[in-house]
PDB file of C-alpha atoms in Angstrom:
ATOM      1  CA  MET A  18      17.436  55.999 -12.170  1.00  0.00           C
ATOM      2  CA  LEU A  19      15.388  54.587  -9.078  1.00  0.00           C
ATOM      3  CA  GLU A  20      12.992  51.966 -10.198  1.00  0.00           C
ATOM      4  CA  THR A  21       9.325  53.629 -10.821  1.00  0.00           C
ATOM      5  CA  ASN A  22       6.860  51.035  -9.569  1.00  0.00           C
ATOM      6  CA  VAL A  23       8.291  51.219  -5.783  1.00  0.00           C
ATOM      7  CA  ASN A  24       7.556  54.540  -4.188  1.00  0.00           C
ATOM      8  CA  ASP A  25       9.344  56.675  -1.787  1.00  0.00           C
ATOM      9  CA  ALA A  26       7.545  55.237   1.039  1.00  0.00           C
ATOM     10  CA  GLU A  27       8.389  51.621   0.057  1.00  0.00           C
ATOM     11  CA  TYR A  28      11.862  52.852   0.109  1.00  0.00           C
ATOM     12  CA  GLU A  29      12.005  54.313   3.343  1.00  0.00           C
ATOM     13  CA  GLU A  30      10.445  50.978   4.551  1.00  0.00           C
ATOM     14  CA  ILE A  31      13.035  49.101   3.341  1.00  0.00           C
ATOM     15  CA  LEU A  32      15.524  51.179   4.560  1.00  0.00           C
ATOM     16  CA  ILE A  33      14.381  50.839   7.984  1.00  0.00           C
ATOM     17  CA  LYS A  34      14.352  47.353   7.333  1.00  0.00           C
ATOM     18  CA  PHE A  35      17.952  47.398   6.259  1.00  0.00           C
ATOM     19  CA  LEU A  36      19.036  49.039   9.264  1.00  0.00           C
ATOM     20  CA  PHE A  37      17.848  46.391  11.322  1.00  0.00           C
ATOM     21  CA  VAL A  38      18.977  43.150   9.496  1.00  0.00           C
ATOM     22  CA  ARG A  39      22.162  44.491   7.379  1.00  0.00           C
ATOM     23  CA  GLU A  40      24.854  45.454   9.736  1.00  0.00           C
ATOM     24  CA  ASP A  41      27.209  46.862   6.553  1.00  0.00           C
ATOM     25  CA  VAL A  42      24.086  48.914   5.582  1.00  0.00           C
ATOM     26  CA  ARG A  43      23.398  50.199   8.973  1.00  0.00           C
ATOM     27  CA  ASN A  44      27.452  51.267   9.607  1.00  0.00           C
ATOM     28  CA  ALA A  45      27.377  52.989   6.251  1.00  0.00           C
ATOM     29  CA  VAL A  46      23.878  54.808   7.017  1.00  0.00           C
ATOM     30  CA  LEU A  47      24.194  55.985  10.728  1.00  0.00           C
ATOM     31  CA  PRO A  48      26.939  58.804  10.414  1.00  0.00           C
ATOM     32  CA  HIS A  49      24.234  60.242   7.994  1.00  0.00           C
ATOM     33  CA  LEU A  50      21.069  59.521   9.455  1.00  0.00           C
ATOM     34  CA  THR A  51      18.456  61.775  10.662  1.00  0.00           C
ATOM     35  CA  GLU A  52      14.548  61.842  10.598  1.00  0.00           C
ATOM     36  CA  LYS A  53      14.740  64.510   7.949  1.00  0.00           C
ATOM     37  CA  ILE A  54      15.696  61.784   5.474  1.00  0.00           C
ATOM     38  CA  PHE A  55      12.338  60.352   5.848  1.00  0.00           C
ATOM     39  CA  LEU A  56       9.005  62.022   4.644  1.00  0.00           C
ATOM     40  CA  GLN A  57       6.407  59.375   5.694  1.00  0.00           C
ATOM     41  CA  HIS A  58       5.236  60.551   9.141  1.00  0.00           C
ATOM     42  CA  ASN A  59       5.277  56.784  10.933  1.00  0.00           C
ATOM     43  CA  ASN A  60       8.863  56.264   9.577  1.00  0.00           C
ATOM     44  CA  LYS A  61       9.946  59.500  10.731  1.00  0.00           C
ATOM     45  CA  GLN A  62       8.658  58.589  14.363  1.00  0.00           C
ATOM     46  CA  ILE A  63      10.657  55.158  14.274  1.00  0.00           C
ATOM     47  CA  ILE A  64      13.693  56.631  13.356  1.00  0.00           C
ATOM     48  CA  LYS A  65      13.220  59.486  15.828  1.00  0.00           C
ATOM     49  CA  GLU A  66      12.885  56.670  18.466  1.00  0.00           C
ATOM     50  CA  VAL A  67      15.889  54.862  16.903  1.00  0.00           C
ATOM     51  CA  LEU A  68      18.010  57.883  17.056  1.00  0.00           C
ATOM     52  CA  SER A  69      16.882  58.819  20.646  1.00  0.00           C
ATOM     53  CA  PHE A  70      17.642  55.032  21.617  1.00  0.00           C
ATOM     54  CA  MET A  71      21.070  55.442  20.448  1.00  0.00           C
ATOM     55  CA  ASN A  72      21.499  58.679  21.991  1.00  0.00           C
ATOM     56  CA  GLU A  73      20.983  57.188  25.361  1.00  0.00           C
ATOM     57  CA  PHE A  74      21.890  53.810  25.067  1.00  0.00           C
ATOM     58  CA  LYS A  75      24.995  54.337  22.631  1.00  0.00           C
ATOM     59  CA  THR A  76      24.212  51.009  20.644  1.00  0.00           C
ATOM     60  CA  PHE A  77      21.722  50.357  18.034  1.00  0.00           C
ATOM     61  CA  PRO A  78      18.336  49.450  18.965  1.00  0.00           C
ATOM     62  CA  LYS A  79      16.872  45.710  18.906  1.00  0.00           C
ATOM     63  CA  GLY A  80      13.482  45.483  17.119  1.00  0.00           C
ATOM     64  CA  GLY A  81      11.691  44.782  20.394  1.00  0.00           C
ATOM     65  CA  ASP A  82      13.073  48.248  22.080  1.00  0.00           C
ATOM     66  CA  ILE A  83      11.847  50.323  19.290  1.00  0.00           C
ATOM     67  CA  ARG A  84       8.454  48.327  19.434  1.00  0.00           C
ATOM     68  CA  LYS A  85       8.221  48.916  23.193  1.00  0.00           C
ATOM     69  CA  LYS A  86       9.322  53.139  22.527  1.00  0.00           C
ATOM     70  CA  LEU A  87       6.798  53.896  20.105  1.00  0.00           C
ATOM     71  CA  THR A  88       3.284  54.659  21.768  1.00  0.00           C
ATOM     72  CA  ASP A  89       1.151  55.659  18.797  1.00  0.00           C
ATOM     73  CA  GLU A  90      -0.820  52.954  17.151  1.00  0.00           C
ATOM     74  CA  GLU A  91      -0.241  53.938  13.411  1.00  0.00           C
ATOM     75  CA  ASP A  92       3.633  53.789  14.457  1.00  0.00           C
ATOM     76  CA  ILE A  93       3.489  50.669  15.828  1.00  0.00           C
ATOM     77  CA  LYS A  94       1.650  48.773  12.981  1.00  0.00           C
ATOM     78  CA  GLN A  95       3.846  50.546  10.533  1.00  0.00           C
ATOM     79  CA  PHE A  96       7.058  49.326  12.482  1.00  0.00           C
ATOM     80  CA  MET A  97       5.814  45.715  12.753  1.00  0.00           C
ATOM     81  CA  LYS A  98       4.857  45.798   8.843  1.00  0.00           C
ATOM     82  CA  ILE A  99       8.201  46.801   8.473  1.00  0.00           C
ATOM     83  CA  ALA A 100       9.764  44.310  10.735  1.00  0.00           C
ATOM     84  CA  ASN A 101       7.591  41.410   9.052  1.00  0.00           C
ATOM     85  CA  LYS A 102       8.650  42.333   5.713  1.00  0.00           C
ATOM     86  CA  ASN A 103      10.763  39.628   3.831  1.00  0.00           C
ATOM     87  CA  LEU A 104      12.746  40.921   1.343  1.00  0.00           C
ATOM     88  CA  SER A 105      14.107  38.024  -0.101  1.00  0.00           C
ATOM     89  CA  ASP A 106      10.793  36.959  -0.895  1.00  0.00           C
ATOM     90  CA  GLU A 107      10.154  40.161  -3.071  1.00  0.00           C
ATOM     91  CA  TYR A 108      13.354  41.409  -4.505  1.00  0.00           C
ATOM     92  CA  THR A 109      17.165  40.373  -5.654  1.00  0.00           C
ATOM     93  CA  ILE A 110      18.767  41.481  -2.570  1.00  0.00           C
ATOM     94  CA  GLU A 111      21.798  42.883  -4.223  1.00  0.00           C
ATOM     95  CA  TYR A 112      19.631  44.699  -6.446  1.00  0.00           C
ATOM     96  CA  LEU A 113      17.538  45.984  -3.837  1.00  0.00           C
ATOM     97  CA  GLU A 114      20.801  47.287  -2.035  1.00  0.00           C
ATOM     98  CA  LYS A 115      21.765  49.335  -5.260  1.00  0.00           C
ATOM     99  CA  GLN A 116      18.392  51.017  -5.195  1.00  0.00           C
ATOM    100  CA  ILE A 117      18.403  51.789  -1.476  1.00  0.00           C
ATOM    101  CA  GLU A 118      21.975  53.229  -1.716  1.00  0.00           C
ATOM    102  CA  GLN A 119      20.832  55.598  -4.422  1.00  0.00           C
ATOM    103  CA  PHE A 120      17.581  56.308  -2.645  1.00  0.00           C
ATOM    104  CA  PHE A 121      19.544  57.132   0.331  1.00  0.00           C
ATOM    105  CA  ARG A 122      22.301  59.198  -1.556  1.00  0.00           C
ATOM    106  CA  ASN A 123      19.233  61.231  -3.443  1.00  0.00           C
ATOM    107  CA  ARG A 124      17.538  62.015   0.285  1.00  0.00           C
ATOM    108  CA  LEU A 125      20.941  63.305   1.579  1.00  0.00           C
ATOM    109  CA  ILE A 126      21.849  65.579  -1.486  1.00  0.00           C
ATOM    110  CA  MET A 127      17.944  66.550  -1.349  1.00  0.00           C
ATOM    111  CA  ASN A 128      18.354  67.316   2.162  1.00  0.00           C
ATOM    112  CA  GLN A 129      21.530  69.295   1.980  1.00  0.00           C
ATOM    113  CA  LEU A 130      20.062  71.424  -0.994  1.00  0.00           C
ATOM    114  CA  PHE A 131      16.774  72.547   1.477  1.00  0.00           C
ATOM    115  CA  GLU A 132      19.517  73.950   3.703  1.00  0.00           C
ATOM    116  CA  TYR A 133      20.763  76.303   0.758  1.00  0.00           C
ATOM    117  CA  VAL A 134      17.261  77.505   0.072  1.00  0.00           C
ATOM    118  CA  GLU A 135      16.676  77.874   3.881  1.00  0.00           C
ATOM    119  CA  PHE A 136      19.963  80.079   3.886  1.00  0.00           C
ATOM    120  CA  ALA A 137      18.624  81.911   0.911  1.00  0.00           C
ATOM    121  CA  LYS A 138      15.392  82.519   2.834  1.00  0.00           C
ATOM    122  CA  ILE A 139      16.846  83.633   6.053  1.00  0.00           C
ATOM    123  CA  SER A 140      19.212  85.929   3.706  1.00  0.00           C
ATOM    124  CA  LYS A 141      16.310  87.456   2.152  1.00  0.00           C
ATOM    125  CA  GLU A 142      14.510  88.119   5.364  1.00  0.00           C
ATOM    126  CA  TYR A 143      17.503  89.805   7.209  1.00  0.00           C
ATOM    127  CA  GLY A 144      17.993  91.471   3.678  1.00  0.00           C
ATOM    128  CA  ARG A 145      21.572  91.012   3.890  1.00  0.00           C
ATOM    129  CA  LEU A 146      23.771  87.876   2.988  1.00  0.00           C
ATOM    130  CA  LEU A 147      24.465  85.929   6.257  1.00  0.00           C
ATOM    131  CA  ASP A 148      28.172  85.441   7.255  1.00  0.00           C
ATOM    132  CA  LYS A 149      29.878  82.873   5.014  1.00  0.00           C
ATOM    133  CA  SER A 150      30.335  80.657   8.336  1.00  0.00           C
ATOM    134  CA  GLU A 151      26.383  80.484   8.318  1.00  0.00           C
ATOM    135  CA  LEU A 152      26.593  78.876   4.682  1.00  0.00           C
ATOM    136  CA  PRO A 153      25.649  75.433   4.386  1.00  0.00           C
ATOM    137  CA  ASN A 154      29.088  73.493   3.903  1.00  0.00           C
ATOM    138  CA  LYS A 155      29.348  72.797   0.106  1.00  0.00           C
ATOM    139  CA  GLU A 156      31.863  70.027   0.767  1.00  0.00           C
ATOM    140  CA  VAL A 157      29.480  67.848   2.312  1.00  0.00           C
ATOM    141  CA  THR A 158      27.081  67.812  -0.766  1.00  0.00           C
ATOM    142  CA  GLN A 159      30.063  66.953  -2.843  1.00  0.00           C
ATOM    143  CA  ASP A 160      30.444  64.112  -0.390  1.00  0.00           C
ATOM    144  CA  TYR A 161      27.254  63.060  -0.768  1.00  0.00           C
ATOM    145  CA  LEU A 162      27.357  62.991  -4.698  1.00  0.00           C
ATOM    146  CA  GLN A 163      29.992  60.341  -4.134  1.00  0.00           C
ATOM    147  CA  TRP A 164      28.408  58.406  -1.185  1.00  0.00           C
ATOM    148  CA  TYR A 165      28.006  54.760  -1.266  1.00  0.00           C
ATOM    149  CA  PHE A 166      27.309  51.958   1.328  1.00  0.00           C
ATOM    150  CA  ASN A 167      30.666  50.197   0.523  1.00  0.00           C
ATOM    151  CA  GLN A 168      33.356  53.151   1.054  1.00  0.00           C
TER     152      GLN A 168
END
């Protein structure tokens, strides 16, 4: 169970911080990273710029790269807040890593379940079941249930 005194927005911030400072976490997360993982608008924008940078330059950006790509003042303020966050002063890193791992896994599963709901809505809208090839991949959901940073 995730710690209750840390809210989802804080977990999103910590995950973004880990992406920039922990190569092992970054390497585990990147294959699954989408802006859909993030619910907080500013965090979603930061990740959108990270993914855009990676698509263009084929490498993970430095903090200054993202700072320059962000144009909205609130997004910039949020990114600077994350960049200046000193996690080791606030948390035991090993404990925090486990919490973030579970948070990210839960978000992966949640997003996959949303795809199933969308599939059901579309099927209902068309008045028929869609072709099986259009069904979200259930193996992906099973993989997410067993996903960890250090696989």
